[in-house]
Amino acid sequence: MSLVSHDLTDAQWSTLKAMWGGCAYCGAASDALQRDCVLPISRGGRYTLDNVVPACRSCNTSKCNTEVTGWLRRKRLDERAFLARHVEIRTELERRFAATAEGATAPTL
């Protein structure tokens, strides 16, 4: 882990959780959402805005370091809905945080 560059900020994590509104995989609402790397660190992923989603403990533990789409299929979760929402949220967050980096005000929810 120390050899990999992670750049997800606390503000980005808070915004991610708010936008997903629960576990990105099963939708469970929880105050104890965990950071899950869509592409696991063991497979080259990092804790970045593009790669992290909020996950409930059950999904995060179950997924572990497996490939996300295969895992979603095995769990009979809606792969297409997850991928579409993931792209939608990533696109919006990139827009918001790019504006923040350029000197705009903090991102709005």
XYZ file of N, CA, C and O in Angstrom:
436
model
N 0.821 -1.200 0.000
C 0.000 0.000 0.000
C 0.861 1.259 0.000
O 0.505 2.234 -0.632
N 1.973 1.250 0.718
C 2.786 2.454 0.805
C 3.480 2.778 -0.515
O 3.912 3.905 -0.721
N 3.568 1.817 -1.416
C 4.212 2.038 -2.708
C 3.266 2.632 -3.738
O 3.686 3.025 -4.812
N 1.973 2.703 -3.400
C 0.960 3.174 -4.339
C 0.503 4.569 -3.931
O 0.338 4.854 -2.755
N 0.291 5.431 -4.913
C -0.168 6.788 -4.648
C -1.696 6.812 -4.546
O -2.392 6.414 -5.474
N -2.198 7.237 -3.396
C -3.632 7.363 -3.164
C -3.938 8.845 -2.992
O -3.262 9.530 -2.243
N -4.982 9.353 -3.684
C -5.237 10.788 -3.591
C -6.694 11.143 -3.305
O -7.096 12.270 -3.526
N -7.479 10.219 -2.798
C -8.867 10.517 -2.456
C -8.897 11.368 -1.191
O -8.389 10.964 -0.146
N -9.485 12.547 -1.288
C -9.554 13.439 -0.133
C -10.795 13.136 0.708
O -11.732 12.479 0.239
N -10.812 13.640 1.921
C -11.977 13.463 2.787
C -13.212 14.123 2.173
O -14.322 13.580 2.252
N -13.029 15.273 1.549
C -14.157 15.965 0.908
C -14.707 15.135 -0.246
O -15.925 15.028 -0.429
N -13.827 14.537 -1.023
C -14.271 13.684 -2.129
C -15.014 12.459 -1.600
O -16.055 12.078 -2.143
N -14.499 11.844 -0.544
C -15.150 10.675 0.045
C -16.546 11.046 0.555
O -17.515 10.328 0.314
N -16.671 12.166 1.240
C -17.978 12.601 1.745
C -18.960 12.830 0.602
O -20.135 12.453 0.684
N -18.490 13.443 -0.461
C -19.343 13.710 -1.615
C -19.735 12.399 -2.303
O -20.891 12.234 -2.709
N -18.795 11.477 -2.434
C -19.102 10.162 -3.014
C -20.225 9.472 -2.236
O -21.181 8.958 -2.826
N -20.090 9.443 -0.922
C -21.118 8.789 -0.097
C -22.472 9.466 -0.282
O -23.494 8.787 -0.407
N -22.487 10.783 -0.301
C -23.750 11.510 -0.462
C -24.375 11.225 -1.827
O -25.596 11.021 -1.927
N -23.573 11.193 -2.871
C -24.116 10.975 -4.211
C -24.645 9.554 -4.404
O -25.659 9.355 -5.061
N -23.952 8.571 -3.861
C -24.430 7.195 -3.978
C -25.644 6.962 -3.075
O -26.516 6.167 -3.406
N -25.698 7.599 -1.926
C -26.838 7.456 -1.027
C -26.939 6.100 -0.359
O -28.001 5.711 0.111
N -25.865 5.379 -0.306
C -25.835 4.044 0.297
C -24.780 3.206 -0.394
O -23.936 3.728 -1.135
N -24.846 1.909 -0.181
C -23.880 1.004 -0.802
C -24.024 1.067 -2.324
O -25.124 0.940 -2.861
N -22.908 1.275 -3.012
C -22.924 1.371 -4.473
C -23.351 0.059 -5.127
O -23.847 0.061 -6.243
N -23.189 -1.032 -4.432
C -23.482 -2.344 -5.010
C -24.904 -2.822 -4.723
O -25.629 -3.187 -5.633
N -25.313 -2.806 -3.457
C -26.636 -3.355 -3.108
C -27.644 -2.280 -2.722
O -28.830 -2.563 -2.584
N -27.169 -1.036 -2.509
C -28.055 0.063 -2.166
C -28.365 0.199 -0.690
O -29.088 1.109 -0.291
N -27.826 -0.697 0.140
C -28.112 -0.642 1.574
C -27.671 0.691 2.165
O -26.569 1.164 1.893
N -28.552 1.304 2.937
C -28.222 2.546 3.626
C -27.506 2.192 4.921
O -27.944 1.320 5.656
N -26.396 2.840 5.162
C -25.620 2.551 6.359
C -24.781 3.763 6.705
O -24.301 4.471 5.818
N -24.600 3.988 7.988
C -23.718 5.063 8.430
C -22.261 4.608 8.388
O -21.356 5.421 8.450
N -22.052 3.312 8.282
C -20.696 2.752 8.341
C -20.233 2.257 6.975
O -19.685 1.172 6.859
N -20.450 3.059 5.944
C -19.994 2.658 4.615
C -18.471 2.667 4.558
O -17.823 3.508 5.166
N -17.946 1.706 3.830
C -16.500 1.558 3.700
C -16.051 1.956 2.303
O -16.822 1.857 1.351
N -14.812 2.355 2.183
C -14.241 2.688 0.879
C -13.873 1.386 0.185
O -13.085 0.599 0.701
N -14.444 1.176 -0.981
C -14.103 -0.018 -1.750
C -13.527 0.397 -3.089
O -14.090 1.254 -3.777
N -12.414 -0.201 -3.452
C -11.805 0.055 -4.751
C -12.485 -0.827 -5.790
O -12.488 -2.046 -5.667
N -13.095 -0.205 -6.797
C -13.736 -0.950 -7.877
C -12.700 -1.877 -8.504
O -12.937 -3.069 -8.673
N -11.542 -1.345 -8.857
C -10.406 -2.157 -9.271
C -9.556 -2.324 -8.018
O -8.954 -1.364 -7.533
N -9.515 -3.539 -7.460
C -8.804 -3.743 -6.186
C -7.335 -3.331 -6.257
O -6.700 -3.396 -7.315
N -6.815 -2.912 -5.126
C -5.415 -2.518 -5.029
C -4.512 -3.659 -5.488
O -3.526 -3.434 -6.181
N -4.881 -4.890 -5.164
C -4.070 -6.041 -5.551
C -4.021 -6.238 -7.064
O -3.184 -6.972 -7.576
N -4.917 -5.564 -7.784
C -4.959 -5.656 -9.245
C -4.560 -4.332 -9.908
O -4.853 -4.095 -11.070
N -3.952 -3.443 -9.126
C -3.465 -2.180 -9.675
C -4.317 -0.969 -9.363
O -4.025 0.134 -9.809
N -5.389 -1.127 -8.595
C -6.253 -0.003 -8.242
C -5.644 0.861 -7.149
O -4.664 0.489 -6.517
N -6.244 2.033 -6.956
C -5.803 2.966 -5.925
C -7.026 3.621 -5.301
O -8.105 3.582 -5.865
N -6.829 4.239 -4.143
C -7.896 5.022 -3.524
C -7.923 6.382 -4.209
O -7.227 7.311 -3.801
N -8.706 6.464 -5.291
C -8.843 7.705 -6.056
C -10.321 7.973 -6.306
O -11.163 7.084 -6.175
N -10.617 9.179 -6.707
C -11.989 9.570 -7.016
C -12.594 8.666 -8.086
O -13.764 8.312 -8.026
N -11.803 8.262 -9.058
C -12.288 7.403 -10.142
C -12.520 5.961 -9.724
O -13.272 5.243 -10.380
N -11.869 5.507 -8.673
C -11.852 4.073 -8.373
C -12.553 3.673 -7.081
O -12.720 2.494 -6.818
N -12.974 4.609 -6.269
C -13.580 4.272 -4.974
C -15.088 4.475 -5.006
O -15.582 5.450 -5.567
N -15.789 3.525 -4.402
C -17.229 3.645 -4.194
C -17.532 3.273 -2.749
O -16.778 2.517 -2.131
N -18.630 3.788 -2.195
C -19.022 3.379 -0.852
C -19.646 1.983 -0.892
O -20.434 1.673 -1.790
N -19.267 1.151 0.059
C -19.802 -0.214 0.113
C -20.160 -0.567 1.545
O -19.453 -0.179 2.484
N -21.243 -1.302 1.691
C -21.586 -1.806 3.020
C -20.551 -2.879 3.383
O -19.845 -3.411 2.519
N -20.477 -3.190 4.636
C -19.486 -4.169 5.101
C -19.673 -5.518 4.414
O -18.706 -6.151 4.001
N -20.916 -5.933 4.250
C -21.197 -7.225 3.632
C -20.679 -7.292 2.197
O -20.008 -8.253 1.805
N -20.978 -6.269 1.389
C -20.514 -6.258 -0.007
C -19.001 -6.129 -0.084
O -18.356 -6.819 -0.876
N -18.427 -5.244 0.733
C -16.982 -5.038 0.690
C -16.242 -6.326 1.063
O -15.267 -6.702 0.409
N -16.718 -7.012 2.073
C -16.094 -8.265 2.496
C -16.266 -9.337 1.433
O -15.333 -10.077 1.119
N -17.452 -9.431 0.869
C -17.735 -10.442 -0.148
C -16.928 -10.215 -1.425
O -16.375 -11.148 -2.002
N -16.859 -8.963 -1.865
C -16.136 -8.648 -3.105
C -14.644 -8.856 -2.929
O -13.973 -9.359 -3.818
N -14.121 -8.456 -1.786
C -12.702 -8.604 -1.464
C -11.845 -8.054 -2.604
O -11.938 -6.888 -2.924
N -11.044 -8.881 -3.249
C -10.185 -8.385 -4.325
C -10.573 -8.964 -5.683
O -9.751 -9.049 -6.585
N -11.846 -9.311 -5.832
C -12.301 -9.863 -7.106
C -12.662 -8.750 -8.087
O -12.875 -7.599 -7.712
N -12.761 -9.114 -9.331
C -13.145 -8.198 -10.400
C -14.622 -7.853 -10.221
O -15.453 -8.721 -9.999
N -14.977 -6.576 -10.318
C -16.293 -6.105 -9.919
C -17.432 -6.677 -10.765
O -18.459 -7.080 -10.224
N -17.303 -6.715 -12.088
C -18.448 -7.151 -12.896
C -18.734 -8.635 -12.705
O -19.896 -9.033 -12.632
N -17.703 -9.451 -12.618
C -17.918 -10.880 -12.343
C -18.554 -11.102 -10.980
O -19.439 -11.935 -10.817
N -18.100 -10.325 -9.993
C -18.661 -10.432 -8.646
C -20.137 -10.014 -8.642
O -20.974 -10.685 -8.031
N -20.459 -8.911 -9.316
C -21.854 -8.465 -9.382
C -22.739 -9.539 -10.008
O -23.849 -9.793 -9.531
N -22.252 -10.177 -11.059
C -23.027 -11.255 -11.705
C -23.234 -12.427 -10.759
O -24.344 -12.959 -10.656
N -22.168 -12.837 -10.084
C -22.286 -13.967 -9.145
C -23.272 -13.665 -8.021
O -23.996 -14.556 -7.567
N -23.293 -12.412 -7.558
C -24.200 -12.016 -6.475
C -25.601 -11.689 -6.986
O -26.494 -11.394 -6.209
N -25.774 -11.743 -8.314
C -27.050 -11.411 -8.958
C -27.500 -9.976 -8.650
O -28.683 -9.702 -8.439
N -26.510 -9.098 -8.649
C -26.774 -7.674 -8.507
C -26.801 -7.067 -9.904
O -26.291 -7.652 -10.854
N -27.388 -5.906 -10.042
C -27.589 -5.292 -11.352
C -26.301 -4.638 -11.856
O -26.015 -3.471 -11.564
N -25.549 -5.394 -12.629
C -24.263 -4.929 -13.156
C -24.418 -3.677 -14.013
O -23.692 -2.703 -13.856
N -25.374 -3.701 -14.904
C -25.586 -2.570 -15.812
C -25.933 -1.296 -15.036
O -25.412 -0.225 -15.320
N -26.818 -1.413 -14.055
C -27.210 -0.246 -13.259
C -26.011 0.301 -12.483
O -25.821 1.522 -12.408
N -25.201 -0.594 -11.904
C -24.016 -0.139 -11.175
C -23.072 0.619 -12.100
O -22.618 1.712 -11.783
N -22.747 0.022 -13.247
C -21.786 0.638 -14.170
C -22.285 1.989 -14.690
O -21.516 2.956 -14.765
N -23.561 2.072 -15.024
C -24.121 3.330 -15.518
C -24.064 4.403 -14.433
O -23.666 5.557 -14.689
N -24.450 4.046 -13.217
C -24.427 5.008 -12.101
C -22.992 5.413 -11.767
O -22.714 6.572 -11.478
N -22.074 4.459 -11.822
C -20.670 4.733 -11.534
C -20.115 5.770 -12.522
O -19.462 6.740 -12.118
N -20.398 5.603 -13.786
C -19.936 6.555 -14.806
C -20.591 7.920 -14.590
O -19.934 8.962 -14.666
N -21.881 7.923 -14.308
C -22.608 9.175 -14.075
C -22.008 9.948 -12.897
O -21.750 11.154 -12.990
N -21.770 9.254 -11.804
C -21.230 9.903 -10.608
C -19.790 10.347 -10.838
O -19.411 11.461 -10.472
N -18.975 9.510 -11.453
C -17.591 9.885 -11.743
C -17.531 11.142 -12.606
O -16.731 12.040 -12.355
N -18.366 11.209 -13.615
C -18.383 12.364 -14.514
C -18.754 13.636 -13.756
O -18.111 14.674 -13.902
N -19.778 13.551 -12.928
C -20.212 14.715 -12.154
C -19.140 15.128 -11.139
O -18.861 16.322 -10.975
N -18.534 14.168 -10.471
C -17.506 14.501 -9.478
C -16.266 15.095 -10.129
O -15.654 16.007 -9.569
N -15.879 14.591 -11.276
C -14.738 15.166 -11.984
C -15.016 16.633 -12.320
O -14.152 17.483 -12.167
N -16.241 16.910 -12.759
C -16.621 18.283 -13.074
C -16.564 19.162 -11.817
O -15.985 20.239 -11.827
N -17.155 18.676 -10.734
C -17.195 19.463 -9.496
C -15.813 19.716 -8.928
O -15.481 20.829 -8.538
N -15.008 18.666 -8.846
C -13.706 18.819 -8.213
C -12.697 19.499 -9.123
O -11.757 20.116 -8.643
N -12.882 19.440 -10.424
C -12.024 20.203 -11.337
C -12.284 21.689 -11.125
O -11.361 22.499 -11.098
N -13.565 22.051 -10.953
C -13.909 23.449 -10.706
C -13.336 23.914 -9.377
O -12.830 25.020 -9.258
N -13.350 23.057 -8.354
C -12.796 23.393 -7.058
C -11.289 23.605 -7.167
O -10.738 24.536 -6.611
N -10.628 22.733 -7.920
C -9.178 22.843 -8.086
C -8.784 24.121 -8.823
O -7.688 24.628 -8.628
N -9.673 24.625 -9.636
C -9.392 25.848 -10.406
C -9.742 27.111 -9.633
O -9.766 28.197 -10.182
N -10.066 26.959 -8.345
C -10.305 28.138 -7.528
C -11.756 28.441 -7.264
O -12.069 29.443 -6.640
N -12.662 27.604 -7.713
C -14.080 27.814 -7.436
C -14.362 27.437 -5.993
O -13.506 26.941 -5.272
N -15.584 27.627 -5.572
C -15.965 27.277 -4.218
C -16.051 25.769 -4.076
O -15.993 25.033 -5.052
N -16.195 25.297 -2.849
C -16.284 23.865 -2.573
C -17.466 23.256 -3.320
O -18.446 23.942 -3.614
N -17.381 21.955 -3.632
C -18.455 21.315 -4.381
C -19.782 21.352 -3.617
O -19.798 21.310 -2.392
N -20.847 21.451 -4.368
C -22.174 21.451 -3.775
C -22.814 20.106 -4.006
O -22.526 19.423 -4.982
N -23.677 19.735 -3.092
C -24.383 18.446 -3.223
C -25.702 18.592 -3.881
O -26.347 19.471 -4.022
